[in-house]
Every structure is written in C-alpha cells, then in structure tokens.
XYZ file of C-alpha atoms in Angstrom:
75
model
C -9.397 -13.460 0.019
C -6.263 -15.421 -0.973
C -4.550 -15.023 -4.255
C -3.804 -18.468 -5.847
C -1.093 -19.057 -6.752
C 0.682 -16.620 -4.366
C 1.102 -13.204 -5.697
C 4.819 -13.329 -5.034
C 5.132 -16.374 -7.288
C 3.003 -14.651 -10.029
C 5.141 -11.453 -9.973
C 8.465 -13.413 -9.927
C 7.287 -15.343 -13.011
C 6.128 -12.298 -14.873
C 9.443 -10.467 -14.068
C 11.487 -13.434 -15.294
C 9.378 -13.753 -18.559
C 9.796 -9.972 -19.105
C 13.441 -10.017 -18.558
C 13.589 -6.815 -16.637
C 11.972 -5.253 -13.502
C 8.142 -4.791 -13.460
C 6.899 -1.283 -13.287
C 4.454 -0.273 -10.537
C 1.636 -0.228 -13.047
C 2.433 -3.881 -14.147
C 2.547 -4.990 -10.552
C -0.737 -3.382 -9.793
C -2.309 -4.757 -12.984
C -1.088 -8.209 -12.293
C -2.462 -7.986 -8.778
C -5.798 -6.699 -9.916
C -6.177 -9.559 -12.384
C -4.890 -12.312 -10.165
C -7.419 -15.106 -9.235
C -8.308 -15.157 -5.617
C -10.367 -17.441 -3.370
C -12.381 -16.479 -0.314
C -11.536 -18.757 2.663
C -11.638 -18.474 6.423
C -8.425 -16.945 7.941
C -7.586 -20.223 9.590
C -7.559 -21.971 6.251
C -5.427 -19.181 4.726
C -2.869 -19.701 7.433
C -2.834 -23.403 6.633
C -2.363 -22.737 2.900
C 0.547 -20.484 3.666
C 2.129 -23.044 5.993
C 1.816 -25.724 3.311
C 3.301 -23.430 0.685
C 6.309 -22.773 2.977
C 6.581 -19.022 2.491
C 4.454 -16.029 3.066
C 2.765 -14.140 0.292
C 3.066 -10.427 -0.091
C 0.332 -8.108 1.119
C -1.897 -7.480 -1.905
C -2.973 -3.989 -0.681
C 0.755 -2.994 -0.582
C 1.802 -5.013 -3.655
C 4.284 -2.580 -5.105
C 6.233 -1.746 -1.769
C 6.122 -5.478 -0.870
C 7.319 -6.499 -4.274
C 10.229 -4.099 -4.059
C 11.258 -5.593 -0.727
C 10.777 -9.263 -1.780
C 12.449 -8.956 -5.182
C 15.592 -7.687 -3.438
C 15.551 -10.653 -1.146
C 15.152 -12.924 -4.119
C 18.128 -11.409 -5.935
C 16.012 -9.859 -8.618
C 17.868 -6.544 -8.667
C-alpha cells in the first residue's frame, strides 16, 4: 500500500496550513484518512525514485514525522 501523494508531503502541507506543529492525534488522523493505492513493491520503489525522496513509514507516522519535520526546518 502506497499513500498518494506522499504522506510526508500531506503532513508538511497540513502543518503549513495550520501554522503550528501538528499534534500526534492530527498526524494519525491524517495518516488514517490518506488515500492509498495497492501496488507491487517493485512499482512502489519506482514511484519513490520518480518522486525523488522517500516517504515516511506510515506505521510509525508520528515518530517519522518528528524526525522529518526537523530535517525540513519545521521546528
């Protein structure tokens, strides 16, 4: 299952629209309501390569988002 668009992009946009850091509950709700597509792993790897950056791991969305948002300067 691949979230489209990338979960990291969805979360970044949501945080920028909110104007402050997302809460854990907000991150989980966004993840749980994101559209996803079933595809073979080989296709998922191609999608990520075309996107040019890896997505965060959906099962660890809160922890992953905390790491990525720091890297993106969202602190």
